[in-house]
Short mmCIF file of the C-alpha atoms (twelve columns), coordinates in Angstrom:
data_MODEL
# 
_entry.id   MODEL 
# 
loop_
_atom_site.group_PDB 
_atom_site.id 
_atom_site.type_symbol 
_atom_site.label_atom_id 
_atom_site.label_alt_id 
_atom_site.label_comp_id 
_atom_site.label_asym_id 
_atom_site.label_seq_id 
_atom_site.Cartn_x 
_atom_site.Cartn_y 
_atom_site.Cartn_z 
_atom_site.pdbx_PDB_model_num 
ATOM 1   C CA . MET A 1   20.003 -9.952   -2.961 1 
ATOM 2   C CA . GLU A 2   19.715 -13.414  -1.375 1 
ATOM 3   C CA . THR A 3   22.520 -15.962  -1.656 1 
ATOM 4   C CA . GLY A 4   22.267 -19.741  -1.775 1 
ATOM 5   C CA . SER A 5   25.068 -20.606  0.668  1 
ATOM 6   C CA . PRO A 6   27.341 -18.996  3.249  1 
ATOM 7   C CA . ARG A 7   30.329 -19.660  0.947  1 
ATOM 8   C CA . GLU A 8   28.711 -17.545  -1.776 1 
ATOM 9   C CA . ALA A 9   28.001 -14.830  0.764  1 
ATOM 10  C CA . GLY A 10  31.651 -14.862  1.848  1 
ATOM 11  C CA . ALA A 11  32.783 -14.683  -1.756 1 
ATOM 12  C CA . GLU A 12  30.535 -11.658  -2.345 1 
ATOM 13  C CA . GLY A 13  31.807 -10.059  0.869  1 
ATOM 14  C CA . SER A 14  35.406 -10.587  -0.253 1 
ATOM 15  C CA . ALA A 15  34.646 -9.078   -3.612 1 
ATOM 16  C CA . GLU A 16  33.202 -6.017   -1.887 1 
ATOM 17  C CA . GLY A 17  36.167 -5.677   0.484  1 
ATOM 18  C CA . THR A 18  34.341 -6.872   3.622  1 
ATOM 19  C CA . GLY A 19  35.670 -10.465  3.662  1 
ATOM 20  C CA . THR A 20  38.123 -10.051  6.536  1 
ATOM 21  C CA . ALA A 21  35.906 -12.135  8.794  1 
ATOM 22  C CA . ASP A 22  36.193 -15.090  6.376  1 
ATOM 23  C CA . ALA A 23  39.995 -14.835  6.346  1 
ATOM 24  C CA . THR A 24  40.068 -14.769  10.150 1 
ATOM 25  C CA . GLU A 25  37.774 -17.814  10.359 1 
ATOM 26  C CA . THR A 26  40.021 -19.720  7.922  1 
ATOM 27  C CA . ALA A 27  43.139 -18.852  9.948  1 
ATOM 28  C CA . ASP A 28  41.402 -19.900  13.186 1 
ATOM 29  C CA . ALA A 29  40.359 -23.228  11.634 1 
ATOM 30  C CA . THR A 30  43.916 -23.845  10.426 1 
ATOM 31  C CA . GLU A 31  45.394 -23.086  13.875 1 
ATOM 32  C CA . THR A 32  42.829 -25.337  15.577 1 
ATOM 33  C CA . ALA A 33  43.587 -28.215  13.187 1 
ATOM 34  C CA . GLY A 34  47.320 -27.742  13.724 1 
ATOM 35  C CA . ALA A 35  46.937 -27.672  17.506 1 
ATOM 36  C CA . THR A 36  45.014 -30.950  17.595 1 
ATOM 37  C CA . GLY A 37  47.403 -32.642  15.178 1 
ATOM 38  C CA . THR A 38  44.691 -33.872  12.841 1 
ATOM 39  C CA . ALA A 39  45.658 -31.888  9.762  1 
ATOM 40  C CA . GLY A 40  47.966 -34.145  7.756  1 
ATOM 41  C CA . THR A 41  49.743 -35.794  10.701 1 
ATOM 42  C CA . GLU A 42  47.889 -39.113  10.531 1 
ATOM 43  C CA . PRO A 43  50.080 -41.643  8.670  1 
ATOM 44  C CA . VAL A 44  48.758 -43.224  5.499  1 
ATOM 45  C CA . TRP A 45  48.780 -46.974  6.196  1 
ATOM 46  C CA . THR A 46  49.366 -49.565  3.474  1 
ATOM 47  C CA . GLY A 47  48.218 -53.140  4.004  1 
ATOM 48  C CA . LEU A 48  49.815 -56.276  2.641  1 
ATOM 49  C CA . PRO A 49  48.651 -57.717  -0.682 1 
ATOM 50  C CA . PRO A 50  46.331 -60.759  -0.581 1 
ATOM 51  C CA . GLY A 51  48.977 -63.018  -2.160 1 
ATOM 52  C CA . LEU A 52  50.617 -63.539  1.231  1 
ATOM 53  C CA . LEU A 53  47.328 -64.732  2.737  1 
ATOM 54  C CA . ARG A 54  46.741 -67.114  -0.174 1 
ATOM 55  C CA . MET A 55  50.259 -68.552  0.180  1 
ATOM 56  C CA . ARG A 56  49.961 -69.090  3.936  1 
ATOM 57  C CA . ARG A 57  46.498 -70.651  3.685  1 
ATOM 58  C CA . LEU A 58  47.627 -72.989  0.918  1 
ATOM 59  C CA . LEU A 59  50.626 -74.120  2.973  1 
ATOM 60  C CA . LEU A 60  48.383 -74.639  6.008  1 
ATOM 61  C CA . SER A 61  45.905 -76.660  3.941  1 
ATOM 62  C CA . VAL A 62  48.593 -78.832  2.386  1 
ATOM 63  C CA . TRP A 63  50.373 -79.651  5.644  1 
ATOM 64  C CA . LEU A 64  47.324 -80.183  7.837  1 
ATOM 65  C CA . GLY A 65  45.511 -81.960  4.986  1 
ATOM 66  C CA . LEU A 66  48.359 -84.468  4.811  1 
ATOM 67  C CA . VAL A 67  48.356 -84.860  8.605  1 
ATOM 68  C CA . ALA A 68  44.554 -85.392  8.618  1 
ATOM 69  C CA . LEU A 69  44.834 -87.915  5.807  1 
ATOM 70  C CA . ALA A 70  47.608 -89.855  7.580  1 
ATOM 71  C CA . ALA A 71  45.881 -89.619  10.983 1 
ATOM 72  C CA . GLY A 72  42.526 -90.803  9.605  1 
ATOM 73  C CA . LEU A 73  43.384 -93.132  6.752  1 
ATOM 74  C CA . LEU A 74  46.052 -95.311  8.345  1 
ATOM 75  C CA . PRO A 75  44.195 -96.061  11.611 1 
ATOM 76  C CA . GLY A 76  40.926 -96.402  9.679  1 
ATOM 77  C CA . LEU A 77  42.393 -99.036  7.377  1 
ATOM 78  C CA . LEU A 78  44.418 -100.862 10.017 1 
ATOM 79  C CA . ALA A 79  42.140 -100.764 13.077 1 
ATOM 80  C CA . GLY A 80  38.687 -100.138 11.648 1 
ATOM 81  C CA . PRO A 81  36.447 -97.204  10.582 1 
ATOM 82  C CA . PRO A 82  35.895 -95.691  14.064 1 
ATOM 83  C CA . TRP A 83  39.613 -94.950  14.255 1 
ATOM 84  C CA . ALA A 84  39.282 -92.648  11.238 1 
ATOM 85  C CA . ALA A 85  38.003 -90.045  13.720 1 
ATOM 86  C CA . PHE A 86  41.663 -89.223  14.388 1 
ATOM 87  C CA . ALA A 87  41.426 -87.062  11.246 1 
ATOM 88  C CA . LEU A 88  39.052 -84.645  13.015 1 
ATOM 89  C CA . PRO A 89  41.581 -82.786  15.251 1 
ATOM 90  C CA . PRO A 90  43.845 -81.810  12.317 1 
ATOM 91  C CA . LEU A 91  40.765 -80.696  10.354 1 
ATOM 92  C CA . ALA A 92  39.569 -78.589  13.299 1 
ATOM 93  C CA . LEU A 93  43.069 -77.109  13.566 1 
ATOM 94  C CA . LEU A 94  42.913 -76.329  9.844  1 
ATOM 95  C CA . ALA A 95  39.633 -74.421  10.261 1 
ATOM 96  C CA . TRP A 96  40.964 -72.496  13.269 1 
ATOM 97  C CA . GLY A 97  44.262 -71.707  11.500 1 
ATOM 98  C CA . TRP A 98  42.384 -70.480  8.415  1 
ATOM 99  C CA . VAL A 99  40.626 -67.810  10.502 1 
ATOM 100 C CA . ILE A 100 43.743 -66.881  12.507 1 
ATOM 101 C CA . LEU A 101 45.837 -66.441  9.362  1 
ATOM 102 C CA . GLY A 102 43.232 -64.031  7.981  1 
ATOM 103 C CA . ARG A 103 43.233 -61.961  11.158 1 
ATOM 104 C CA . ASN A 104 47.028 -61.910  11.268 1 
ATOM 105 C CA . TRP A 105 47.276 -60.844  7.611  1 
ATOM 106 C CA . ARG A 106 44.830 -57.967  8.189  1 
ATOM 107 C CA . SER A 107 46.867 -56.757  11.181 1 
ATOM 108 C CA . TRP A 108 50.044 -56.118  9.128  1 
ATOM 109 C CA . ARG A 109 50.471 -52.621  7.709  1 
ATOM 110 C CA . TYR A 110 53.163 -50.032  7.162  1 
ATOM 111 C CA . ALA A 111 53.337 -46.259  6.685  1 
ATOM 112 C CA . GLU A 112 56.035 -44.052  5.244  1 
ATOM 113 C CA . ARG A 113 56.341 -40.771  7.133  1 
ATOM 114 C CA . ALA A 114 58.675 -37.815  6.673  1 
ATOM 115 C CA . ASP A 115 61.354 -39.030  9.120  1 
ATOM 116 C CA . ASP A 116 60.615 -42.698  9.754  1 
ATOM 117 C CA . LEU A 117 58.843 -45.866  8.678  1 
ATOM 118 C CA . LEU A 118 56.070 -47.341  10.848 1 
ATOM 119 C CA . ILE A 119 55.330 -51.070  10.837 1 
ATOM 120 C CA . SER A 120 52.295 -52.297  12.765 1 
ATOM 121 C CA . ARG A 121 51.264 -55.912  13.338 1 
ATOM 122 C CA . GLY A 122 49.637 -58.242  15.805 1 
ATOM 123 C CA . VAL A 123 46.128 -59.351  16.712 1 
ATOM 124 C CA . LEU A 124 46.153 -59.901  20.474 1 
ATOM 125 C CA . TRP A 125 49.393 -58.045  21.196 1 
ATOM 126 C CA . ARG A 126 49.762 -55.067  18.868 1 
ATOM 127 C CA . GLU A 127 53.340 -54.203  18.042 1 
ATOM 128 C CA . GLU A 128 54.315 -50.997  16.289 1 
ATOM 129 C CA . THR A 129 57.905 -50.549  15.177 1 
ATOM 130 C CA . VAL A 130 59.287 -47.123  14.289 1 
ATOM 131 C CA . VAL A 131 62.418 -47.206  12.142 1 
ATOM 132 C CA . PRO A 132 64.044 -43.774  11.657 1 
ATOM 133 C CA . TYR A 133 65.449 -43.352  8.156  1 
ATOM 134 C CA . GLY A 134 68.757 -42.013  9.502  1 
ATOM 135 C CA . ARG A 135 69.326 -45.207  11.548 1 
ATOM 136 C CA . MET A 136 68.937 -47.631  8.637  1 
ATOM 137 C CA . GLN A 137 72.162 -49.379  7.715  1 
ATOM 138 C CA . LEU A 138 70.892 -51.964  5.245  1 
ATOM 139 C CA . VAL A 139 67.653 -52.563  3.356  1 
ATOM 140 C CA . GLU A 140 67.283 -55.991  1.729  1 
ATOM 141 C CA . VAL A 141 64.688 -57.535  -0.550 1 
ATOM 142 C CA . THR A 142 64.459 -61.303  -0.030 1 
ATOM 143 C CA . SER A 143 62.327 -63.935  -1.711 1 
ATOM 144 C CA . GLY A 144 62.495 -67.664  -1.024 1 
ATOM 145 C CA . PRO A 145 61.364 -70.356  -3.473 1 
ATOM 146 C CA . VAL A 146 57.782 -70.509  -2.172 1 
ATOM 147 C CA . GLU A 147 57.503 -66.721  -2.118 1 
ATOM 148 C CA . ARG A 148 58.857 -66.511  -5.677 1 
ATOM 149 C CA . HIS A 149 56.278 -69.075  -6.813 1 
ATOM 150 C CA . PHE A 150 53.516 -66.827  -5.447 1 
ATOM 151 C CA . GLY A 151 55.142 -63.643  -6.767 1 
ATOM 152 C CA . LEU A 152 56.021 -62.235  -3.333 1 
ATOM 153 C CA . ALA A 153 59.052 -60.637  -1.697 1 
ATOM 154 C CA . SER A 154 59.959 -59.346  1.770  1 
ATOM 155 C CA . VAL A 155 61.753 -56.159  2.749  1 
ATOM 156 C CA . GLN A 156 64.178 -56.453  5.674  1 
ATOM 157 C CA . LEU A 157 65.421 -53.347  7.462  1 
ATOM 158 C CA . HIS A 158 68.637 -53.500  9.487  1 
ATOM 159 C CA . THR A 159 69.573 -50.709  11.879 1 
ATOM 160 C CA . ALA A 160 72.411 -49.999  14.306 1 
ATOM 161 C CA . ALA A 161 70.321 -51.449  17.151 1 
ATOM 162 C CA . ALA A 162 69.272 -55.026  16.488 1 
ATOM 163 C CA . ALA A 163 66.088 -54.467  18.506 1 
ATOM 164 C CA . THR A 164 64.714 -52.120  15.844 1 
ATOM 165 C CA . ASP A 165 65.318 -54.406  12.868 1 
ATOM 166 C CA . ALA A 166 62.053 -54.957  11.025 1 
ATOM 167 C CA . THR A 167 60.568 -56.962  8.163  1 
ATOM 168 C CA . ILE A 168 57.626 -56.307  5.862  1 
ATOM 169 C CA . PRO A 169 56.603 -59.687  4.384  1 
ATOM 170 C CA . GLY A 170 54.525 -60.606  1.348  1 
ATOM 171 C CA . LEU A 171 54.961 -57.558  -0.874 1 
ATOM 172 C CA . ASP A 172 54.767 -57.532  -4.650 1 
ATOM 173 C CA . PRO A 173 58.378 -57.597  -5.949 1 
ATOM 174 C CA . ALA A 174 57.966 -54.235  -7.713 1 
ATOM 175 C CA . GLU A 175 56.650 -52.614  -4.507 1 
ATOM 176 C CA . ALA A 176 59.443 -54.239  -2.479 1 
ATOM 177 C CA . GLU A 177 62.080 -52.832  -4.831 1 
ATOM 178 C CA . ARG A 178 60.428 -49.391  -4.852 1 
ATOM 179 C CA . LEU A 179 60.328 -49.404  -1.055 1 
ATOM 180 C CA . ARG A 180 63.960 -50.549  -0.828 1 
ATOM 181 C CA . ASP A 181 65.124 -47.796  -3.192 1 
ATOM 182 C CA . ARG A 182 63.090 -45.104  -1.422 1 
ATOM 183 C CA . LEU A 183 64.203 -46.174  2.061  1 
ATOM 184 C CA . THR A 184 67.841 -46.363  0.960  1 
ATOM 185 C CA . GLU A 185 67.617 -42.900  -0.576 1 
ATOM 186 C CA . LEU A 186 65.958 -41.415  2.508  1 
ATOM 187 C CA . GLY A 187 68.396 -43.216  4.813  1 
ATOM 188 C CA . GLU A 188 71.392 -41.797  2.962  1 
ATOM 189 C CA . ALA A 189 69.928 -38.293  3.006  1 
ATOM 190 C CA . ARG A 190 69.126 -38.444  6.744  1 
ATOM 191 C CA . SER A 191 72.468 -39.979  7.764  1 
ATOM 192 C CA . ALA A 192 74.341 -37.322  5.750  1 
ATOM 193 C CA . GLY A 193 72.461 -34.653  7.695  1 
ATOM 194 C CA . LEU A 194 73.473 -36.050  11.116 1 
# 
């Protein structure tokens, strides 16, 4: 009898009592995956919500728009139309900042692992912070007036060593509170085990 796939052939072999080769192949594949560290060891990264990018780009547009208006309108009215060209540098800075803010926003991400929290950020200089749950002393959720207007909050992690303090900005308030509660719970469990 012909079979359609090797899996079906292995299933028939197992049913007949000759499937020991399939079990050995599965064990070998599991050992190989465990030895290379690819089976379940890669952290699951979570990016920041787009609200943070919108807030930062709006603030950039407002501030540099006002600077461009003042730099172009006042000299243009007082000294003549050619002097309105002073508005071009702030507008060029606005266009450059728009792109840089997008790249910076995409670089931020975090991952919850079994024993620690990873925070990665940076475009030119990548920085990855590892905060062990057992070293956390305080987890805060903060939200300033502008962040509250955009429905955002930040999670601040404080540890025994000030060098490992970390912040995750621009989260949804519900996610920030969930993360705070989870990190506090894990921190208490890990510090009790020390």
